[in-house]
């Protein structure tokens, strides 16, 4: 079948679903998007291609689609993509940025679609290992099995130290908690997924029982037949549609956890998050101060390697000693060079931080980092030999699987630290040739009780380069979509950030929202006398104007702040009568806060949410739940982000303007997301207030306005 015929067939499936949906209104924009999805996926060459055998080079086909709020993008990409996948004998991999959208797709959109599609299909949710429980770990911590080395096995030194400081009753409470978890798991009441617990535990409680790959022996594990993670993996094998997230997609590249990217149809929803996720994924760090884990890993490696007669363990003591000494030397040198700067910084909101200008490390750090990388590499080689011998032993002696799995876990619990140390040293040593892009490099200092903790960090600064090298070179057919992919009216910024700028396989499409923004919404540019750059004066004046405006809120409203301090001052200024109306982010769990907000509005009472960036996108509060959005200040990124600083420094060095090229476009996307909380349906009426006069008074403010929905604009002088 030709690509044109495939595309036509996929569109017929989309039309059939629309026609079969009772009360569904036809949307021109949605069909336009479905056409582009069908065309894109029908053109891509899937599967192995033998170019040496005379086959033509595979065709890559990628569409970047901005679909405004209300277009119905989930149906526009799901129906044609699934129809094409079924016709072509392949699978659809959908990646999102948030758990909320994953759950919406799996629990609502895909079941509804499966009931209306002409062809049946199965779908499954893919999560990282860490979201599932390891039964072996849980049983040991719950005291359900003998464990000679429970503490040594399963707790990193930080956790062991924390346990020593805990009151005895808290430790006993944890054991009871793990015991209750083990019982619900064994009875089938709980499926082993952290997210399906009624109250998901805090990270420090969950981490010791999480199913991490480094300590997993897979089919050799005695609990393999009851393993939640592998049960979920089996579901993926039989599914034609798999819903994952950007973190899992990037972390599992080349690991065969998800469908092979050259032989599936990839949809990236909430694609504006992809560049940030990529930077987080490819960044690394190492602790220069807390190093007792090296001794534990060394002793375990020697003991287990000797049991298995692994020759490569002979050099482990030398590597371990070198690592300990070099980390101590590095911590001392960092404090000698940067100590005054680190100690002089206030650390109310996190560790003190100092960045290395231009990524050029001081000469005295180079040799120790080289030693560190070499020692870590040698140590890792020895651990790989031990792991290989353990797997061979498990294969040959299945009766001893439990003992051997425990030995494997003892090394696996600590090996990732060594791998991270090796990766960080290598990236720190990476020297950018003349004109090339340097990595961001920085050091942090924080206190752990009375103990000083020094860490080293490194990260790429261009997400597009990382994505081009690691993702796009493997992908054949992809659709990237979101409500906010253009910045100031253009796709260029996102294409650069996502690594698709100049890629001949990539096409763009902007599908406008069906909403009549001019009639449904008003943007009120409320000015202050104070310059927003003068934080203290501006915040005082802005809070006065904000309190004046929210006093008139009749139903639901959302106030978005750019800093904790700004939000704190607004909360402190609330008059007594208004305190009962305001719900503050983090004062309650998010789900409970939103539930309380809905209940108040449904009862005809006013309810105002105070939130920050994470409340600025993904919140769906239609109708009266959000009749007003208040933006306290333009949402520029924090000025002390070391990766952003390093990137701006590099742009200036090559004669480019980071503010115009980087800061304004990134702010435009963030602002569009914040403003997007206001109008969620065709019936909504809402007001958006912005108290930052730079939006209308500056040339870059005019660029930001171009990227916003075409609301009716009102300008209000300072009160």
PDB file of N, CA and C in Angstrom, residues 264-313:
ATOM      1  N   UNK A 264       8.615   2.236  15.112  1.00  0.00           N
ATOM      2  CA  UNK A 264       7.338   2.571  15.759  1.00  0.00           C
ATOM      3  C   UNK A 264       6.974   4.002  15.386  1.00  0.00           C
ATOM      4  N   UNK A 265       5.740   4.389  15.692  1.00  0.00           N
ATOM      5  CA  UNK A 265       5.267   5.750  15.456  1.00  0.00           C
ATOM      6  C   UNK A 265       5.299   6.486  16.791  1.00  0.00           C
ATOM      7  N   UNK A 266       6.113   7.521  16.879  1.00  0.00           N
ATOM      8  CA  UNK A 266       6.345   8.224  18.146  1.00  0.00           C
ATOM      9  C   UNK A 266       5.542   9.520  18.207  1.00  0.00           C
ATOM     10  N   UNK A 267       4.750   9.676  19.276  1.00  0.00           N
ATOM     11  CA  UNK A 267       4.030  10.925  19.530  1.00  0.00           C
ATOM     12  C   UNK A 267       4.570  11.528  20.819  1.00  0.00           C
ATOM     13  N   UNK A 268       5.021  12.773  20.734  1.00  0.00           N
ATOM     14  CA  UNK A 268       5.487  13.483  21.927  1.00  0.00           C
ATOM     15  C   UNK A 268       4.472  14.572  22.248  1.00  0.00           C
ATOM     16  N   UNK A 269       3.601  14.303  23.215  1.00  0.00           N
ATOM     17  CA  UNK A 269       2.646  15.313  23.662  1.00  0.00           C
ATOM     18  C   UNK A 269       3.324  16.139  24.755  1.00  0.00           C
ATOM     19  N   UNK A 270       2.790  17.343  25.014  1.00  0.00           N
ATOM     20  CA  UNK A 270       3.455  18.272  25.946  1.00  0.00           C
ATOM     21  C   UNK A 270       4.932  18.398  25.555  1.00  0.00           C
ATOM     22  N   UNK A 271       5.157  18.513  24.233  1.00  0.00           N
ATOM     23  CA  UNK A 271       6.523  18.473  23.699  1.00  0.00           C
ATOM     24  C   UNK A 271       7.356  19.676  24.114  1.00  0.00           C
ATOM     25  N   UNK A 272       6.727  20.746  24.578  1.00  0.00           N
ATOM     26  CA  UNK A 272       7.524  21.916  25.005  1.00  0.00           C
ATOM     27  C   UNK A 272       8.400  21.584  26.207  1.00  0.00           C
ATOM     28  N   UNK A 273       8.100  20.461  26.902  1.00  0.00           N
ATOM     29  CA  UNK A 273       8.927  20.042  28.042  1.00  0.00           C
ATOM     30  C   UNK A 273      10.170  19.252  27.621  1.00  0.00           C
ATOM     31  N   UNK A 274      10.196  18.782  26.387  1.00  0.00           N
ATOM     32  CA  UNK A 274      11.259  17.866  25.967  1.00  0.00           C
ATOM     33  C   UNK A 274      12.669  18.442  26.143  1.00  0.00           C
ATOM     34  N   UNK A 275      12.955  19.690  25.741  1.00  0.00           N
ATOM     35  CA  UNK A 275      14.314  20.208  25.915  1.00  0.00           C
ATOM     36  C   UNK A 275      14.771  20.241  27.370  1.00  0.00           C
ATOM     37  N   UNK A 276      13.897  20.677  28.269  1.00  0.00           N
ATOM     38  CA  UNK A 276      14.263  20.729  29.696  1.00  0.00           C
ATOM     39  C   UNK A 276      14.522  19.328  30.232  1.00  0.00           C
ATOM     40  N   UNK A 277      13.668  18.379  29.859  1.00  0.00           N
ATOM     41  CA  UNK A 277      13.857  16.993  30.296  1.00  0.00           C
ATOM     42  C   UNK A 277      15.194  16.458  29.797  1.00  0.00           C
ATOM     43  N   UNK A 278      15.554  16.813  28.562  1.00  0.00           N
ATOM     44  CA  UNK A 278      16.815  16.341  27.987  1.00  0.00           C
ATOM     45  C   UNK A 278      18.011  16.861  28.787  1.00  0.00           C
ATOM     46  N   UNK A 279      17.985  18.139  29.152  1.00  0.00           N
ATOM     47  CA  UNK A 279      19.102  18.692  29.938  1.00  0.00           C
ATOM     48  C   UNK A 279      19.209  17.985  31.289  1.00  0.00           C
ATOM     49  N   UNK A 280      18.071  17.757  31.932  1.00  0.00           N
ATOM     50  CA  UNK A 280      18.090  17.053  33.221  1.00  0.00           C
ATOM     51  C   UNK A 280      18.621  15.632  33.057  1.00  0.00           C
ATOM     52  N   UNK A 281      18.247  14.983  31.955  1.00  0.00           N
ATOM     53  CA  UNK A 281      18.631  13.599  31.724  1.00  0.00           C
ATOM     54  C   UNK A 281      20.132  13.444  31.498  1.00  0.00           C
ATOM     55  N   UNK A 282      20.738  14.411  30.803  1.00  0.00           N
ATOM     56  CA  UNK A 282      22.143  14.265  30.426  1.00  0.00           C
ATOM     57  C   UNK A 282      23.084  15.035  31.355  1.00  0.00           C
ATOM     58  N   UNK A 283      22.548  15.645  32.413  1.00  0.00           N
ATOM     59  CA  UNK A 283      23.386  16.285  33.429  1.00  0.00           C
ATOM     60  C   UNK A 283      23.856  15.236  34.433  1.00  0.00           C
ATOM     61  N   UNK A 284      24.907  15.535  35.185  1.00  0.00           N
ATOM     62  CA  UNK A 284      25.376  14.581  36.202  1.00  0.00           C
ATOM     63  C   UNK A 284      26.068  15.330  37.343  1.00  0.00           C
ATOM     64  N   UNK A 285      26.231  14.649  38.472  1.00  0.00           N
ATOM     65  CA  UNK A 285      26.864  15.271  39.637  1.00  0.00           C
ATOM     66  C   UNK A 285      27.504  14.198  40.507  1.00  0.00           C
ATOM     67  N   UNK A 286      28.440  14.624  41.366  1.00  0.00           N
ATOM     68  CA  UNK A 286      29.066  13.670  42.293  1.00  0.00           C
ATOM     69  C   UNK A 286      29.346  14.357  43.630  1.00  0.00           C
ATOM     70  N   UNK A 287      29.218  13.580  44.679  1.00  0.00           N
ATOM     71  CA  UNK A 287      29.450  14.031  46.055  1.00  0.00           C
ATOM     72  C   UNK A 287      30.930  13.843  46.370  1.00  0.00           C
ATOM     73  N   UNK A 288      31.622  14.938  46.704  1.00  0.00           N
ATOM     74  CA  UNK A 288      33.051  14.860  47.011  1.00  0.00           C
ATOM     75  C   UNK A 288      33.308  14.613  48.496  1.00  0.00           C
ATOM     76  N   UNK A 289      32.260  14.665  49.312  1.00  0.00           N
ATOM     77  CA  UNK A 289      32.446  14.627  50.768  1.00  0.00           C
ATOM     78  C   UNK A 289      32.012  13.325  51.419  1.00  0.00           C
ATOM     79  N   UNK A 290      30.857  12.798  51.027  1.00  0.00           N
ATOM     80  CA  UNK A 290      30.344  11.568  51.651  1.00  0.00           C
ATOM     81  C   UNK A 290      30.834  10.378  50.830  1.00  0.00           C
ATOM     82  N   UNK A 291      31.892   9.743  51.296  1.00  0.00           N
ATOM     83  CA  UNK A 291      32.581   8.751  50.458  1.00  0.00           C
ATOM     84  C   UNK A 291      32.743   7.384  51.128  1.00  0.00           C
ATOM     85  N   UNK A 292      32.089   7.155  52.263  1.00  0.00           N
ATOM     86  CA  UNK A 292      32.259   5.856  52.931  1.00  0.00           C
ATOM     87  C   UNK A 292      31.680   4.707  52.115  1.00  0.00           C
ATOM     88  N   UNK A 293      30.800   5.021  51.151  1.00  0.00           N
ATOM     89  CA  UNK A 293      30.226   3.976  50.290  1.00  0.00           C
ATOM     90  C   UNK A 293      31.311   3.265  49.470  1.00  0.00           C
ATOM     91  N   UNK A 294      32.410   3.967  49.193  1.00  0.00           N
ATOM     92  CA  UNK A 294      33.483   3.362  48.383  1.00  0.00           C
ATOM     93  C   UNK A 294      34.079   2.163  49.117  1.00  0.00           C
ATOM     94  N   UNK A 295      34.286   2.310  50.426  1.00  0.00           N
ATOM     95  CA  UNK A 295      34.837   1.211  51.222  1.00  0.00           C
ATOM     96  C   UNK A 295      33.870   0.033  51.239  1.00  0.00           C
ATOM     97  N   UNK A 296      32.589   0.331  51.368  1.00  0.00           N
ATOM     98  CA  UNK A 296      31.591  -0.742  51.388  1.00  0.00           C
ATOM     99  C   UNK A 296      31.541  -1.468  50.046  1.00  0.00           C
ATOM    100  N   UNK A 297      31.577  -0.692  48.950  1.00  0.00           N
ATOM    101  CA  UNK A 297      31.552  -1.307  47.621  1.00  0.00           C
ATOM    102  C   UNK A 297      32.812  -2.136  47.389  1.00  0.00           C
ATOM    103  N   UNK A 298      33.933  -1.627  47.857  1.00  0.00           N
ATOM    104  CA  UNK A 298      35.205  -2.341  47.693  1.00  0.00           C
ATOM    105  C   UNK A 298      35.174  -3.676  48.440  1.00  0.00           C
ATOM    106  N   UNK A 299      34.741  -3.642  49.702  1.00  0.00           N
ATOM    107  CA  UNK A 299      34.736  -4.872  50.499  1.00  0.00           C
ATOM    108  C   UNK A 299      33.746  -5.893  49.924  1.00  0.00           C
ATOM    109  N   UNK A 300      32.597  -5.415  49.441  1.00  0.00           N
ATOM    110  CA  UNK A 300      31.634  -6.325  48.829  1.00  0.00           C
ATOM    111  C   UNK A 300      32.206  -6.935  47.549  1.00  0.00           C
ATOM    112  N   UNK A 301      32.824  -6.070  46.726  1.00  0.00           N
ATOM    113  CA  UNK A 301      33.391  -6.564  45.477  1.00  0.00           C
ATOM    114  C   UNK A 301      34.453  -7.616  45.717  1.00  0.00           C
ATOM    115  N   UNK A 302      35.338  -7.369  46.691  1.00  0.00           N
ATOM    116  CA  UNK A 302      36.410  -8.332  47.000  1.00  0.00           C
ATOM    117  C   UNK A 302      35.831  -9.646  47.520  1.00  0.00           C
ATOM    118  N   UNK A 303      34.864  -9.536  48.445  1.00  0.00           N
ATOM    119  CA  UNK A 303      34.294 -10.738  49.056  1.00  0.00           C
ATOM    120  C   UNK A 303      33.562 -11.593  48.015  1.00  0.00           C
ATOM    121  N   UNK A 304      32.702 -10.925  47.200  1.00  0.00           N
ATOM    122  CA  UNK A 304      31.904 -11.670  46.219  1.00  0.00           C
ATOM    123  C   UNK A 304      32.789 -12.165  45.074  1.00  0.00           C
ATOM    124  N   UNK A 305      33.733 -11.301  44.653  1.00  0.00           N
ATOM    125  CA  UNK A 305      34.648 -11.707  43.586  1.00  0.00           C
ATOM    126  C   UNK A 305      35.498 -12.897  43.983  1.00  0.00           C
ATOM    127  N   UNK A 306      35.928 -12.949  45.254  1.00  0.00           N
ATOM    128  CA  UNK A 306      36.740 -14.077  45.737  1.00  0.00           C
ATOM    129  C   UNK A 306      35.911 -15.363  45.751  1.00  0.00           C
ATOM    130  N   UNK A 307      34.626 -15.253  46.156  1.00  0.00           N
ATOM    131  CA  UNK A 307      33.749 -16.428  46.154  1.00  0.00           C
ATOM    132  C   UNK A 307      33.620 -17.024  44.754  1.00  0.00           C
ATOM    133  N   UNK A 308      33.634 -16.143  43.748  1.00  0.00           N
ATOM    134  CA  UNK A 308      33.430 -16.581  42.365  1.00  0.00           C
ATOM    135  C   UNK A 308      34.744 -16.741  41.598  1.00  0.00           C
ATOM    136  N   UNK A 309      35.863 -16.501  42.317  1.00  0.00           N
ATOM    137  CA  UNK A 309      37.196 -16.636  41.716  1.00  0.00           C
ATOM    138  C   UNK A 309      37.360 -15.744  40.486  1.00  0.00           C
ATOM    139  N   UNK A 310      36.969 -14.473  40.640  1.00  0.00           N
ATOM    140  CA  UNK A 310      37.110 -13.485  39.563  1.00  0.00           C
ATOM    141  C   UNK A 310      38.488 -12.833  39.671  1.00  0.00           C
ATOM    142  N   UNK A 311      39.303 -13.016  38.658  1.00  0.00           N
ATOM    143  CA  UNK A 311      40.684 -12.527  38.706  1.00  0.00           C
ATOM    144  C   UNK A 311      40.771 -11.002  38.736  1.00  0.00           C
ATOM    145  N   UNK A 312      39.803 -10.328  38.091  1.00  0.00           N
ATOM    146  CA  UNK A 312      39.881  -8.871  37.930  1.00  0.00           C
ATOM    147  C   UNK A 312      39.769  -8.100  39.247  1.00  0.00           C
ATOM    148  N   UNK A 313      39.465  -8.792  40.361  1.00  0.00           N
ATOM    149  CA  UNK A 313      39.281  -8.055  41.624  1.00  0.00           C
ATOM    150  C   UNK A 313      40.603  -7.646  42.252  1.00  0.00           C
TER     151      UNK A 313
END
